[in-house]
mmCIF file of C-alpha atoms in Angstrom:
data_model
loop_
_atom_site.group_PDB
_atom_site.id
_atom_site.type_symbol
_atom_site.label_atom_id
_atom_site.label_comp_id
_atom_site.label_asym_id
_atom_site.label_seq_id
_atom_site.Cartn_x
_atom_site.Cartn_y
_atom_site.Cartn_z
ATOM 1 C CA MET L 3 0.000 0.000 0.000
ATOM 2 C CA VAL L 4 1.291 3.412 -0.934
ATOM 3 C CA PRO L 5 1.046 6.173 1.697
ATOM 4 C CA VAL L 6 -1.471 8.881 0.860
ATOM 5 C CA PRO L 7 -0.291 12.469 1.431
ATOM 6 C CA TYR L 8 -2.003 14.237 4.325
ATOM 7 C CA ARG L 9 -1.555 17.823 5.403
ATOM 8 C CA VAL L 10 -1.229 18.898 9.043
ATOM 9 C CA LEU L 11 -4.175 21.200 9.781
ATOM 10 C CA ARG L 12 -3.572 21.769 13.463
ATOM 11 C CA VAL L 13 -1.183 20.709 16.222
ATOM 12 C CA ARG L 14 -2.132 20.825 19.879
ATOM 13 C CA ARG L 15 0.312 20.195 22.690
ATOM 14 C CA GLU L 16 -1.214 17.791 25.230
ATOM 15 C CA THR L 17 1.744 17.291 27.564
ATOM 16 C CA LYS L 18 5.452 18.064 27.475
ATOM 17 C CA ASP L 19 6.095 15.223 24.993
ATOM 18 C CA THR L 20 2.687 14.419 23.524
ATOM 19 C CA PHE L 21 0.919 16.206 20.681
ATOM 20 C CA THR L 22 -2.403 15.840 18.913
ATOM 21 C CA PHE L 23 -2.415 16.293 15.144
ATOM 22 C CA GLU L 24 -5.389 17.011 12.955
ATOM 23 C CA LEU L 25 -4.720 15.853 9.415
ATOM 24 C CA GLN L 26 -6.586 16.105 6.153
ATOM 25 C CA ALA L 27 -5.990 14.272 2.894
ATOM 26 C CA VAL L 28 -4.432 16.576 0.310
ATOM 27 C CA THR L 29 -7.152 15.332 -2.065
ATOM 28 C CA GLY L 30 -9.839 16.108 0.542
ATOM 29 C CA GLU L 31 -10.813 12.436 0.699
ATOM 30 C CA ARG L 32 -12.610 11.257 3.845
ATOM 31 C CA PHE L 33 -11.105 8.687 6.185
ATOM 32 C CA PRO L 34 -13.768 6.360 7.640
ATOM 33 C CA PHE L 35 -12.530 4.192 10.507
ATOM 34 C CA ALA L 36 -13.767 2.201 13.475
ATOM 35 C CA PRO L 37 -12.828 3.100 17.087
ATOM 36 C CA GLY L 38 -9.625 1.312 18.069
ATOM 37 C CA GLN L 39 -8.077 1.121 14.590
ATOM 38 C CA PHE L 40 -4.697 2.594 13.711
ATOM 39 C CA THR L 41 -2.804 4.008 10.759
ATOM 40 C CA MET L 42 0.803 3.936 9.637
ATOM 41 C CA LEU L 43 2.161 7.477 9.612
ATOM 42 C CA TYR L 44 5.100 8.054 7.319
ATOM 43 C CA VAL L 45 7.472 10.925 7.992
ATOM 44 C CA PHE L 46 9.240 11.323 4.655
ATOM 45 C CA GLY L 47 12.878 10.334 4.795
ATOM 46 C CA VAL L 48 12.656 9.218 8.418
ATOM 47 C CA GLY L 49 10.324 6.254 8.731
ATOM 48 C CA GLU L 50 6.889 4.910 9.435
ATOM 49 C CA VAL L 51 5.116 4.274 12.770
ATOM 50 C CA PRO L 52 1.780 2.755 13.780
ATOM 51 C CA ILE L 53 -0.369 5.297 15.622
ATOM 52 C CA SER L 54 -3.902 4.800 16.943
ATOM 53 C CA ILE L 55 -6.621 7.037 15.614
ATOM 54 C CA SER L 56 -7.907 9.276 18.381
ATOM 55 C CA GLY L 57 -10.545 11.335 16.606
ATOM 56 C CA ASP L 58 -14.296 11.125 16.286
ATOM 57 C CA PRO L 59 -15.497 8.375 13.939
ATOM 58 C CA ALA L 60 -18.510 10.559 13.129
ATOM 59 C CA HIS L 61 -16.140 13.109 11.534
ATOM 60 C CA PRO L 62 -14.085 11.149 9.009
ATOM 61 C CA GLU L 63 -13.111 14.305 7.123
ATOM 62 C CA ILE L 64 -10.431 14.954 9.757
ATOM 63 C CA LEU L 65 -7.930 12.316 10.829
ATOM 64 C CA VAL L 66 -6.765 12.814 14.406
ATOM 65 C CA HIS L 67 -3.718 11.257 16.043
ATOM 66 C CA THR L 68 -2.151 11.757 19.433
ATOM 67 C CA VAL L 69 1.564 11.031 19.365
ATOM 68 C CA ARG L 70 4.104 10.779 22.158
ATOM 69 C CA ALA L 71 7.674 11.603 21.164
ATOM 70 C CA VAL L 72 9.541 8.491 22.285
ATOM 71 C CA GLY L 73 11.399 7.105 19.240
ATOM 72 C CA THR L 74 13.248 8.435 16.206
ATOM 73 C CA VAL L 75 10.165 8.747 13.994
ATOM 74 C CA THR L 76 7.778 10.046 16.627
ATOM 75 C CA LYS L 77 10.307 12.659 17.766
ATOM 76 C CA VAL L 78 10.477 14.068 14.226
ATOM 77 C CA LEU L 79 6.725 13.635 13.817
ATOM 78 C CA CYS L 80 6.105 15.737 16.910
ATOM 79 C CA ARG L 81 8.082 18.585 15.326
ATOM 80 C CA LEU L 82 5.722 18.814 12.317
ATOM 81 C CA LYS L 83 3.847 22.066 11.948
ATOM 82 C CA ARG L 84 0.683 23.268 10.327
ATOM 83 C CA GLY L 85 0.926 22.845 6.546
ATOM 84 C CA ASP L 86 3.545 20.058 6.638
ATOM 85 C CA ILE L 87 2.834 16.912 4.664
ATOM 86 C CA LEU L 88 3.150 13.315 5.835
ATOM 87 C CA GLY L 89 2.101 9.946 4.428
ATOM 88 C CA VAL L 90 -0.807 7.908 5.801
ATOM 89 C CA ARG L 91 -1.709 4.271 5.265
ATOM 90 C CA GLY L 92 -4.759 2.647 6.792
ATOM 91 C CA PRO L 93 -6.991 2.314 8.671
ATOM 92 C CA PHE L 94 -5.786 -1.041 9.911
ATOM 93 C CA GLY L 95 -6.676 -3.652 12.490
ATOM 94 C CA SER L 96 -9.563 -4.683 14.666
ATOM 95 C CA SER L 97 -11.739 -2.297 16.627
ATOM 96 C CA TRP L 98 -13.460 -1.911 19.978
ATOM 97 C CA PRO L 99 -16.684 -3.970 20.087
ATOM 98 C CA MET L 100 -19.100 -1.061 19.949
ATOM 99 C CA ALA L 101 -21.877 -3.070 18.243
ATOM 100 C CA GLU L 102 -21.486 -6.160 20.448
ATOM 101 C CA ALA L 103 -21.578 -3.970 23.552
ATOM 102 C CA VAL L 104 -24.962 -2.436 22.747
ATOM 103 C CA GLY L 105 -27.295 -3.001 25.702
ATOM 104 C CA ASN L 106 -24.420 -3.418 28.145
ATOM 105 C CA ASP L 107 -22.800 -1.106 30.649
ATOM 106 C CA ILE L 108 -19.472 0.206 29.368
ATOM 107 C CA LEU L 109 -16.368 0.424 31.508
ATOM 108 C CA ILE L 110 -13.385 2.184 29.975
ATOM 109 C CA VAL L 111 -10.029 1.946 31.753
ATOM 110 C CA ALA L 112 -7.141 3.938 30.325
ATOM 111 C CA GLY L 113 -3.597 4.520 31.473
ATOM 112 C CA GLY L 114 -1.256 7.256 30.195
ATOM 113 C CA VAL L 115 -1.433 7.698 26.416
ATOM 114 C CA GLY L 116 -3.754 4.668 26.352
ATOM 115 C CA LEU L 117 -6.600 7.157 26.491
ATOM 116 C CA ALA L 118 -5.922 8.097 22.854
ATOM 117 C CA PRO L 119 -7.071 4.819 21.217
ATOM 118 C CA LEU L 120 -10.105 4.830 23.518
ATOM 119 C CA ARG L 121 -11.244 8.343 22.709
ATOM 120 C CA PRO L 122 -13.046 7.307 19.481
ATOM 121 C CA ALA L 123 -14.932 4.699 21.537
ATOM 122 C CA ILE L 124 -15.895 7.378 24.076
ATOM 123 C CA TYR L 125 -17.122 9.667 21.277
ATOM 124 C CA HIS L 126 -19.135 6.776 19.844
ATOM 125 C CA VAL L 127 -20.708 5.851 23.179
ATOM 126 C CA LEU L 128 -21.614 9.461 23.940
ATOM 127 C CA SER L 129 -23.160 10.020 20.530
ATOM 128 C CA HIS L 130 -25.137 6.759 20.840
ATOM 129 C CA ARG L 131 -25.743 7.169 24.567
ATOM 130 C CA GLY L 132 -29.197 5.565 24.541
ATOM 131 C CA GLU L 133 -27.806 2.281 23.252
ATOM 132 C CA TYR L 134 -25.685 1.616 26.329
ATOM 133 C CA GLY L 135 -26.324 1.267 30.048
ATOM 134 C CA ARG L 136 -24.127 2.929 32.647
ATOM 135 C CA VAL L 137 -20.839 4.278 31.326
ATOM 136 C CA ALA L 138 -17.719 4.730 33.446
ATOM 137 C CA LEU L 139 -14.363 6.106 32.364
ATOM 138 C CA LEU L 140 -11.388 5.496 34.664
ATOM 139 C CA TYR L 141 -8.175 7.225 33.707
ATOM 140 C CA GLY L 142 -4.757 7.157 35.333
ATOM 141 C CA ALA L 143 -1.705 9.262 34.555
ATOM 142 C CA ARG L 144 1.645 9.850 36.231
ATOM 143 C CA THR L 145 1.041 13.465 37.165
ATOM 144 C CA PRO L 146 -1.601 16.107 36.404
ATOM 145 C CA GLY L 147 0.767 17.445 33.726
ATOM 146 C CA ASP L 148 0.794 14.074 31.954
ATOM 147 C CA MET L 149 -2.965 13.883 31.474
ATOM 148 C CA LEU L 150 -4.302 13.911 27.930
ATOM 149 C CA TYR L 151 -7.430 15.752 26.778
ATOM 150 C CA LYS L 152 -7.896 17.701 30.030
ATOM 151 C CA LYS L 153 -10.585 19.946 28.585
ATOM 152 C CA GLU L 154 -12.621 17.029 27.315
ATOM 153 C CA LEU L 155 -12.222 15.099 30.548
ATOM 154 C CA ALA L 156 -13.654 18.107 32.353
ATOM 155 C CA GLU L 157 -16.552 18.280 29.881
ATOM 156 C CA TRP L 158 -17.291 14.572 30.225
ATOM 157 C CA ARG L 159 -17.176 14.889 33.998
ATOM 158 C CA GLY L 160 -19.759 17.615 33.747
ATOM 159 C CA ARG L 161 -22.251 15.325 32.037
ATOM 160 C CA PHE L 162 -24.818 13.452 34.084
ATOM 161 C CA ASP L 163 -24.699 10.289 32.011
ATOM 162 C CA ILE L 164 -21.087 9.183 32.434
ATOM 163 C CA GLN L 165 -18.994 8.524 35.530
ATOM 164 C CA VAL L 166 -15.501 9.920 35.041
ATOM 165 C CA GLU L 167 -12.796 9.169 37.600
ATOM 166 C CA VAL L 168 -9.243 10.380 37.106
ATOM 167 C CA THR L 169 -6.225 9.602 39.232
ATOM 168 C CA VAL L 170 -2.529 10.447 39.188
ATOM 169 C CA ASP L 171 0.440 8.716 40.768
ATOM 170 C CA ALA L 172 1.637 11.775 42.654
ATOM 171 C CA ALA L 173 0.783 15.440 42.867
ATOM 172 C CA ARG L 174 1.243 18.598 44.876
ATOM 173 C CA PRO L 175 -1.879 19.676 46.757
ATOM 174 C CA ASP L 176 -1.723 23.147 45.183
ATOM 175 C CA GLU L 177 -1.927 21.725 41.641
ATOM 176 C CA TRP L 178 -4.384 18.847 42.024
ATOM 177 C CA HIS L 179 -7.564 18.209 44.001
ATOM 178 C CA GLY L 180 -8.443 14.862 42.489
ATOM 179 C CA ASN L 181 -7.544 11.259 43.268
ATOM 180 C CA VAL L 182 -4.010 10.060 43.891
ATOM 181 C CA GLY L 183 -3.189 6.389 43.355
ATOM 182 C CA VAL L 184 -2.892 3.958 40.458
ATOM 183 C CA VAL L 185 -5.803 3.501 38.072
ATOM 184 C CA THR L 186 -6.660 0.066 39.498
ATOM 185 C CA THR L 187 -7.678 1.731 42.771
ATOM 186 C CA LEU L 188 -10.568 3.367 40.909
ATOM 187 C CA ILE L 189 -12.102 0.075 39.811
ATOM 188 C CA PRO L 190 -13.923 -0.681 43.098
ATOM 189 C CA ARG L 191 -15.656 2.711 42.769
ATOM 190 C CA ALA L 192 -16.861 2.268 39.205
ATOM 191 C CA GLN L 193 -20.591 1.756 38.880
ATOM 192 C CA PHE L 194 -21.552 -1.098 36.583
ATOM 193 C CA ASP L 195 -23.333 -4.416 36.536
ATOM 194 C CA PRO L 196 -20.558 -7.045 36.427
ATOM 195 C CA TYR L 197 -22.803 -9.474 34.556
ATOM 196 C CA HIS L 198 -23.717 -6.993 31.840
ATOM 197 C CA VAL L 199 -20.673 -4.870 31.230
ATOM 198 C CA THR L 200 -18.106 -4.637 28.475
ATOM 199 C CA ALA L 201 -14.701 -3.426 29.611
ATOM 200 C CA LEU L 202 -12.357 -1.650 27.204
ATOM 201 C CA VAL L 203 -8.823 -1.426 28.559
ATOM 202 C CA CYS L 204 -5.845 0.355 27.051
ATOM 203 C CA GLY L 205 -2.478 1.360 28.423
ATOM 204 C CA PRO L 206 0.950 -0.112 28.946
ATOM 205 C CA GLU L 207 0.787 -3.905 29.171
ATOM 206 C CA ILE L 208 1.660 -3.974 32.835
ATOM 207 C CA MET L 209 -1.173 -1.604 33.627
ATOM 208 C CA MET L 210 -3.588 -3.784 31.630
ATOM 209 C CA ARG L 211 -2.387 -6.874 33.483
ATOM 210 C CA PHE L 212 -3.223 -5.450 36.893
ATOM 211 C CA THR L 213 -6.447 -3.910 35.609
ATOM 212 C CA ILE L 214 -7.630 -7.316 34.421
ATOM 213 C CA LEU L 215 -6.865 -8.845 37.826
ATOM 214 C CA GLU L 216 -8.923 -6.129 39.486
ATOM 215 C CA LEU L 217 -11.792 -6.543 37.013
ATOM 216 C CA GLN L 218 -11.780 -10.279 37.639
ATOM 217 C CA LYS L 219 -12.153 -9.502 41.353
ATOM 218 C CA ARG L 220 -15.268 -7.497 40.477
ATOM 219 C CA GLY L 221 -16.645 -10.580 38.764
ATOM 220 C CA LEU L 222 -15.991 -9.897 35.078
ATOM 221 C CA ARG L 223 -15.519 -12.886 32.791
ATOM 222 C CA ASP L 224 -12.599 -12.988 30.370
ATOM 223 C CA ASP L 225 -14.928 -12.610 27.382
ATOM 224 C CA GLN L 226 -16.246 -9.295 28.759
ATOM 225 C CA MET L 227 -12.830 -7.606 28.634
ATOM 226 C CA TYR L 228 -11.083 -6.156 25.594
ATOM 227 C CA ILE L 229 -7.502 -4.953 25.482
ATOM 228 C CA SER L 230 -5.469 -3.075 22.884
ATOM 229 C CA MET L 231 -1.988 -4.464 22.281
ATOM 230 C CA GLU L 232 1.132 -2.795 20.933
ATOM 231 C CA ARG L 233 3.983 -4.365 19.027
ATOM 232 C CA ASN L 234 6.585 -3.129 16.549
ATOM 233 C CA MET L 235 5.091 -3.114 13.085
ATOM 234 C CA LYS L 236 6.297 -2.811 9.522
ATOM 235 C CA CYS L 237 3.781 -3.779 6.869
ATOM 236 C CA ALA L 238 0.573 -3.446 8.953
ATOM 237 C CA ILE L 239 -1.239 -5.929 6.718
ATOM 238 C CA GLY L 240 -0.107 -9.250 8.169
ATOM 239 C CA PHE L 241 2.695 -10.117 5.754
ATOM 240 C CA CYS L 242 6.000 -9.319 7.415
ATOM 241 C CA GLY L 243 5.510 -10.941 10.830
ATOM 242 C CA HIS L 244 7.125 -8.128 12.804
ATOM 243 C CA CYS L 245 4.125 -7.823 15.081
ATOM 244 C CA GLN L 246 3.536 -11.516 15.614
ATOM 245 C CA TYR L 247 1.887 -12.159 18.952
ATOM 246 C CA GLY L 248 1.596 -15.912 19.501
ATOM 247 C CA PRO L 249 -0.615 -17.153 16.681
ATOM 248 C CA ASN L 250 -1.816 -13.596 15.948
ATOM 249 C CA PHE L 251 -0.546 -10.583 14.112
ATOM 250 C CA VAL L 252 -1.282 -7.460 16.129
ATOM 251 C CA CYS L 253 -1.694 -5.408 12.933
ATOM 252 C CA LYS L 254 -4.334 -7.681 11.426
ATOM 253 C CA ASP L 255 -5.928 -9.683 14.261
ATOM 254 C CA GLY L 256 -5.462 -6.833 16.745
ATOM 255 C CA PRO L 257 -4.690 -4.338 18.077
ATOM 256 C CA VAL L 258 -7.967 -4.904 19.954
ATOM 257 C CA PHE L 259 -8.327 -8.421 21.308
ATOM 258 C CA ARG L 260 -11.047 -9.974 23.398
ATOM 259 C CA PHE L 261 -9.132 -11.046 26.478
ATOM 260 C CA ASP L 262 -10.235 -14.692 26.525
ATOM 261 C CA ARG L 263 -8.690 -15.080 23.066
ATOM 262 C CA VAL L 264 -5.214 -14.021 24.167
ATOM 263 C CA LYS L 265 -5.181 -14.787 27.875
ATOM 264 C CA GLU L 266 -2.945 -17.832 27.433
ATOM 265 C CA ILE L 267 -0.204 -15.697 25.917
ATOM 266 C CA PHE L 268 -0.906 -12.367 27.613
ATOM 267 C CA GLY L 269 1.942 -11.426 29.933
ATOM 268 C CA LYS L 270 4.134 -14.345 28.800
ATOM 269 C CA ARG L 271 7.729 -13.158 28.834
ATOM 270 C CA GLU L 272 8.726 -15.106 25.738
ATOM 271 C CA ILE L 273 6.033 -13.555 23.526
ATOM 272 C CA MET B 18 -29.589 -1.537 66.288
ATOM 273 C CA ASP B 19 -28.668 2.106 66.885
ATOM 274 C CA THR B 20 -27.530 4.519 64.180
ATOM 275 C CA LEU B 21 -23.814 4.019 64.758
ATOM 276 C CA GLU B 22 -24.110 0.228 64.608
ATOM 277 C CA ARG B 23 -26.118 0.528 61.416
ATOM 278 C CA LEU B 24 -23.488 2.822 59.876
ATOM 279 C CA LEU B 25 -20.739 0.385 60.865
ATOM 280 C CA SER B 26 -22.499 -2.639 59.414
ATOM 281 C CA GLU B 27 -23.149 -0.739 56.167
ATOM 282 C CA HIS B 28 -19.489 0.183 55.678
ATOM 283 C CA PRO B 29 -17.653 -2.149 53.235
ATOM 284 C CA PHE B 30 -14.832 -2.707 55.723
ATOM 285 C CA PHE B 31 -17.203 -4.420 58.167
ATOM 286 C CA LYS B 32 -19.191 -6.289 55.515
ATOM 287 C CA ASP B 33 -20.525 -9.581 56.939
ATOM 288 C CA LEU B 34 -18.943 -8.982 60.337
ATOM 289 C CA ASP B 35 -20.841 -10.762 63.115
ATOM 290 C CA PRO B 36 -23.419 -8.289 64.567
ATOM 291 C CA ARG B 37 -22.163 -9.162 68.062
ATOM 292 C CA TYR B 38 -18.768 -7.778 67.136
ATOM 293 C CA ILE B 39 -20.319 -4.703 65.563
ATOM 294 C CA GLN B 40 -22.078 -4.064 68.845
ATOM 295 C CA LEU B 41 -18.842 -4.610 70.738
ATOM 296 C CA ILE B 42 -16.707 -2.219 68.691
ATOM 297 C CA ALA B 43 -19.422 0.411 68.384
ATOM 298 C CA GLY B 44 -18.524 1.349 71.954
ATOM 299 C CA CYS B 45 -15.119 2.519 70.693
ATOM 300 C CA ALA B 46 -16.525 4.551 67.790
ATOM 301 C CA ARG B 47 -18.029 7.972 67.157
ATOM 302 C CA GLU B 48 -19.135 9.957 64.154
ATOM 303 C CA VAL B 49 -16.862 12.807 63.073
ATOM 304 C CA THR B 50 -16.840 15.445 60.349
ATOM 305 C CA PHE B 51 -13.783 17.169 58.892
ATOM 306 C CA LYS B 52 -13.964 20.466 57.065
ATOM 307 C CA ALA B 53 -12.206 20.903 53.725
ATOM 308 C CA GLY B 54 -8.561 21.731 54.378
ATOM 309 C CA GLU B 55 -8.597 20.468 57.965
ATOM 310 C CA PHE B 56 -5.649 18.335 59.067
ATOM 311 C CA ILE B 57 -6.797 15.100 60.694
ATOM 312 C CA PHE B 58 -3.336 14.141 61.865
ATOM 313 C CA ARG B 59 0.284 15.019 61.262
ATOM 314 C CA GLU B 60 3.353 12.917 60.690
ATOM 315 C CA GLY B 61 4.808 11.788 64.021
ATOM 316 C CA ASP B 62 1.517 12.113 65.946
ATOM 317 C CA PRO B 63 0.624 9.203 68.219
ATOM 318 C CA SER B 64 -1.497 6.754 66.273
ATOM 319 C CA SER B 65 -4.441 6.687 68.596
ATOM 320 C CA HIS B 66 -7.296 6.470 66.085
ATOM 321 C CA PHE B 67 -8.372 5.031 62.780
ATOM 322 C CA TRP B 68 -11.292 6.014 60.593
ATOM 323 C CA LEU B 69 -13.880 4.515 58.279
ATOM 324 C CA ILE B 70 -14.653 7.113 55.615
ATOM 325 C CA ARG B 71 -18.356 7.482 54.864
ATOM 326 C CA SER B 72 -18.163 10.356 52.387
ATOM 327 C CA GLY B 73 -15.717 12.981 51.159
ATOM 328 C CA LYS B 74 -12.052 12.725 50.289
ATOM 329 C CA ILE B 75 -8.848 12.695 52.316
ATOM 330 C CA SER B 76 -5.315 13.178 51.083
ATOM 331 C CA LEU B 77 -2.294 11.496 52.652
ATOM 332 C CA GLU B 78 0.710 13.750 52.281
ATOM 333 C CA VAL B 79 4.410 13.772 52.961
ATOM 334 C CA PHE B 80 6.238 17.015 53.447
ATOM 335 C CA ALA B 81 9.497 17.045 51.505
ATOM 336 C CA PRO B 82 11.850 19.918 52.404
ATOM 337 C CA GLY B 83 12.416 22.077 49.358
ATOM 338 C CA ARG B 84 9.457 20.544 47.509
ATOM 339 C CA GLY B 85 6.617 21.140 49.910
ATOM 340 C CA PRO B 86 3.736 18.735 50.546
ATOM 341 C CA ILE B 87 3.344 15.820 48.113
ATOM 342 C CA MET B 88 0.074 13.903 47.892
ATOM 343 C CA ILE B 89 0.829 10.208 47.963
ATOM 344 C CA GLU B 90 -2.669 8.802 48.116
ATOM 345 C CA THR B 91 -6.264 9.854 48.351
ATOM 346 C CA LEU B 92 -8.933 7.959 50.240
ATOM 347 C CA GLY B 93 -12.661 8.271 49.812
ATOM 348 C CA GLU B 94 -16.035 6.746 50.557
ATOM 349 C CA GLY B 95 -15.753 3.136 51.694
ATOM 350 C CA ASP B 96 -12.042 3.358 52.505
ATOM 351 C CA VAL B 97 -10.291 2.863 55.830
ATOM 352 C CA MET B 98 -7.695 5.337 56.983
ATOM 353 C CA GLY B 99 -4.945 4.427 59.423
ATOM 354 C CA TRP B 100 -3.368 1.120 60.323
ATOM 355 C CA SER B 101 -0.352 2.298 62.301
ATOM 356 C CA TRP B 102 -2.523 2.087 65.448
ATOM 357 C CA ALA B 103 -2.160 -1.684 65.185
ATOM 358 C CA VAL B 104 1.623 -1.989 65.152
ATOM 359 C CA PRO B 105 4.369 -0.403 67.265
ATOM 360 C CA PRO B 106 5.608 2.304 67.514
ATOM 361 C CA TYR B 107 1.987 3.524 67.031
ATOM 362 C CA ARG B 108 2.993 6.733 65.241
ATOM 363 C CA LYS B 109 1.490 8.395 62.171
ATOM 364 C CA GLN B 110 3.828 8.342 59.215
ATOM 365 C CA TYR B 111 2.054 10.902 57.010
ATOM 366 C CA ASP B 112 -0.084 13.972 57.225
ATOM 367 C CA ALA B 113 -3.781 13.465 56.522
ATOM 368 C CA ARG B 114 -5.891 16.363 55.306
ATOM 369 C CA ALA B 115 -9.532 16.533 54.248
ATOM 370 C CA LEU B 116 -9.766 17.715 50.629
ATOM 371 C CA GLU B 117 -13.492 18.247 50.936
ATOM 372 C CA LEU B 118 -16.093 17.991 53.672
ATOM 373 C CA THR B 119 -15.580 14.453 54.938
ATOM 374 C CA ARG B 120 -17.729 12.316 57.205
ATOM 375 C CA ALA B 121 -16.171 9.371 58.972
ATOM 376 C CA ILE B 122 -16.464 7.041 61.911
ATOM 377 C CA GLU B 123 -13.550 7.450 64.268
ATOM 378 C CA PHE B 124 -12.273 4.579 66.412
ATOM 379 C CA ASP B 125 -10.318 4.878 69.627
ATOM 380 C CA ALA B 126 -7.362 2.559 68.999
ATOM 381 C CA MET B 127 -6.643 1.799 72.654
ATOM 382 C CA CYS B 128 -10.273 0.833 73.189
ATOM 383 C CA ILE B 129 -10.208 -1.417 70.094
ATOM 384 C CA ARG B 130 -6.956 -3.060 71.151
ATOM 385 C CA GLY B 131 -8.574 -3.760 74.531
ATOM 386 C CA LYS B 132 -11.619 -5.351 72.876
ATOM 387 C CA CYS B 133 -9.352 -7.475 70.701
ATOM 388 C CA ASP B 134 -7.467 -8.701 73.780
ATOM 389 C CA GLU B 135 -10.762 -9.585 75.460
ATOM 390 C CA GLU B 136 -12.195 -11.236 72.368
ATOM 391 C CA PRO B 137 -9.352 -12.760 70.311
ATOM 392 C CA LYS B 138 -11.738 -13.929 67.545
ATOM 393 C CA LEU B 139 -12.739 -10.329 66.969
ATOM 394 C CA GLY B 140 -9.048 -9.381 66.929
ATOM 395 C CA TYR B 141 -8.286 -12.090 64.374
ATOM 396 C CA GLU B 142 -11.193 -10.966 62.168
ATOM 397 C CA LEU B 143 -10.195 -7.325 62.420
ATOM 398 C CA PHE B 144 -6.528 -7.975 61.670
ATOM 399 C CA LYS B 145 -7.427 -10.153 58.674
ATOM 400 C CA ARG B 146 -9.339 -7.207 57.272
ATOM 401 C CA PHE B 147 -6.540 -4.773 57.975
ATOM 402 C CA ALA B 148 -4.003 -7.180 56.447
ATOM 403 C CA GLN B 149 -6.041 -7.089 53.235
ATOM 404 C CA ILE B 150 -6.046 -3.295 53.225
ATOM 405 C CA ILE B 151 -2.298 -3.157 53.914
ATOM 406 C CA GLY B 152 -1.719 -5.684 51.104
ATOM 407 C CA GLN B 153 -3.780 -3.627 48.647
ATOM 408 C CA ARG B 154 -1.920 -0.440 49.527
ATOM 409 C CA LEU B 155 1.448 -2.207 49.222
ATOM 410 C CA GLN B 156 0.417 -3.518 45.802
ATOM 411 C CA ALA B 157 -0.671 -0.049 44.685
ATOM 412 C CA THR B 158 2.622 1.398 45.927
ATOM 413 C CA ARG B 159 4.608 -1.216 43.999
ATOM 414 C CA LEU B 160 2.673 -0.394 40.840
ATOM 415 C CA ARG B 161 3.622 3.226 41.257
ATOM 416 C CA LEU B 162 7.260 2.249 41.753
ATOM 417 C CA ILE B 163 7.098 0.460 38.407
ATOM 418 C CA ASP B 164 5.846 3.709 36.876
ATOM 419 C CA ILE B 165 3.185 1.877 34.888
ATOM 420 C CA TYR B 166 2.384 4.789 32.567
ATOM 421 C CA GLY B 167 6.015 5.686 31.875
ATOM 422 C CA SER B 168 7.295 6.448 28.368
ATOM 423 C CA HIS B 169 9.561 3.380 28.457
ATOM 424 C CA SER B 170 6.477 1.170 28.478
#
């Protein structure tokens, strides 16, 4: 697949090393996608990286990505400015089970930049609010300064139809009046029916591991939990094998997996 | 059952505790309210009480010279605050401050220790519950040491 040129429309700084980009195809073409899918972003002359789509699926005219500057490509990517051009391939991969979850409560647990791949699911749930039961969003970050989408979190908190709980690992009392502790400590407070809930979990693998343990304590079955996995990728279409995860390719079979389908390999050191 | 006993039996920490024990420990308890900003205890204070939080939010803080107070944990509805009353040297290791109007049930630690000595089964039950809380907090602390949201992940 050949990358399609996209122009940077807007860049917003989320944290000291994380930026949100709004992109538009140079041809003006729309970019339909499902919540949880990703694209390959190509910075010309530098390289290509898989990045989750973090925009609203109801607005496919704008492609939104939130990128943390951690590697060679993402560091250059985060220096792009309005008007710059980059290549886009996609959308790729599986998505959050928005249709299967209809009629259920929705529990969203995000850690760090893991909120980005979940944001399209949140937009979807809020724009189809009547189709779901109780909705809870639990979000953990290292510090208040590391939180993504602060304005939106505040807006969502202000709604009466979603429970939003945010926590940070440490904070000074003059900068933060919210919860302090890891995201798993919020799970006992979340309001949902454990028999009729779909849990969407995204964050570093270790955070997902402990989140799943906590959700199991609340009575969730493995087939009620979905996780989004990350692996190094190259082709993104299941040919090269770079992202092999046991019998799966994260690019094609994932990144979103129902937990019971990967639980045997999840957390295995060799995989 | 009087109001205090009812409040105790409704709190998650005493879930399914034998009503006889609830009655016994109710004699060591009283309802308290903390205003937003009020310090409940300070680091180094004698650990003479513990609390079951009914509503509101409390921050546990450590004062670091040169950095000021650092919030290390927040506790809210359904949580228990304070376990240093159970182990020597019976001293508070953090500051605790109400972040908002907080209602709690306060226990006199000496009274509770006395009841536990009189009724070892109650003591065993109580310490099992505290051990669970201490384990959960230790686990949460270890997760923070790992820095589970860090950029290296």
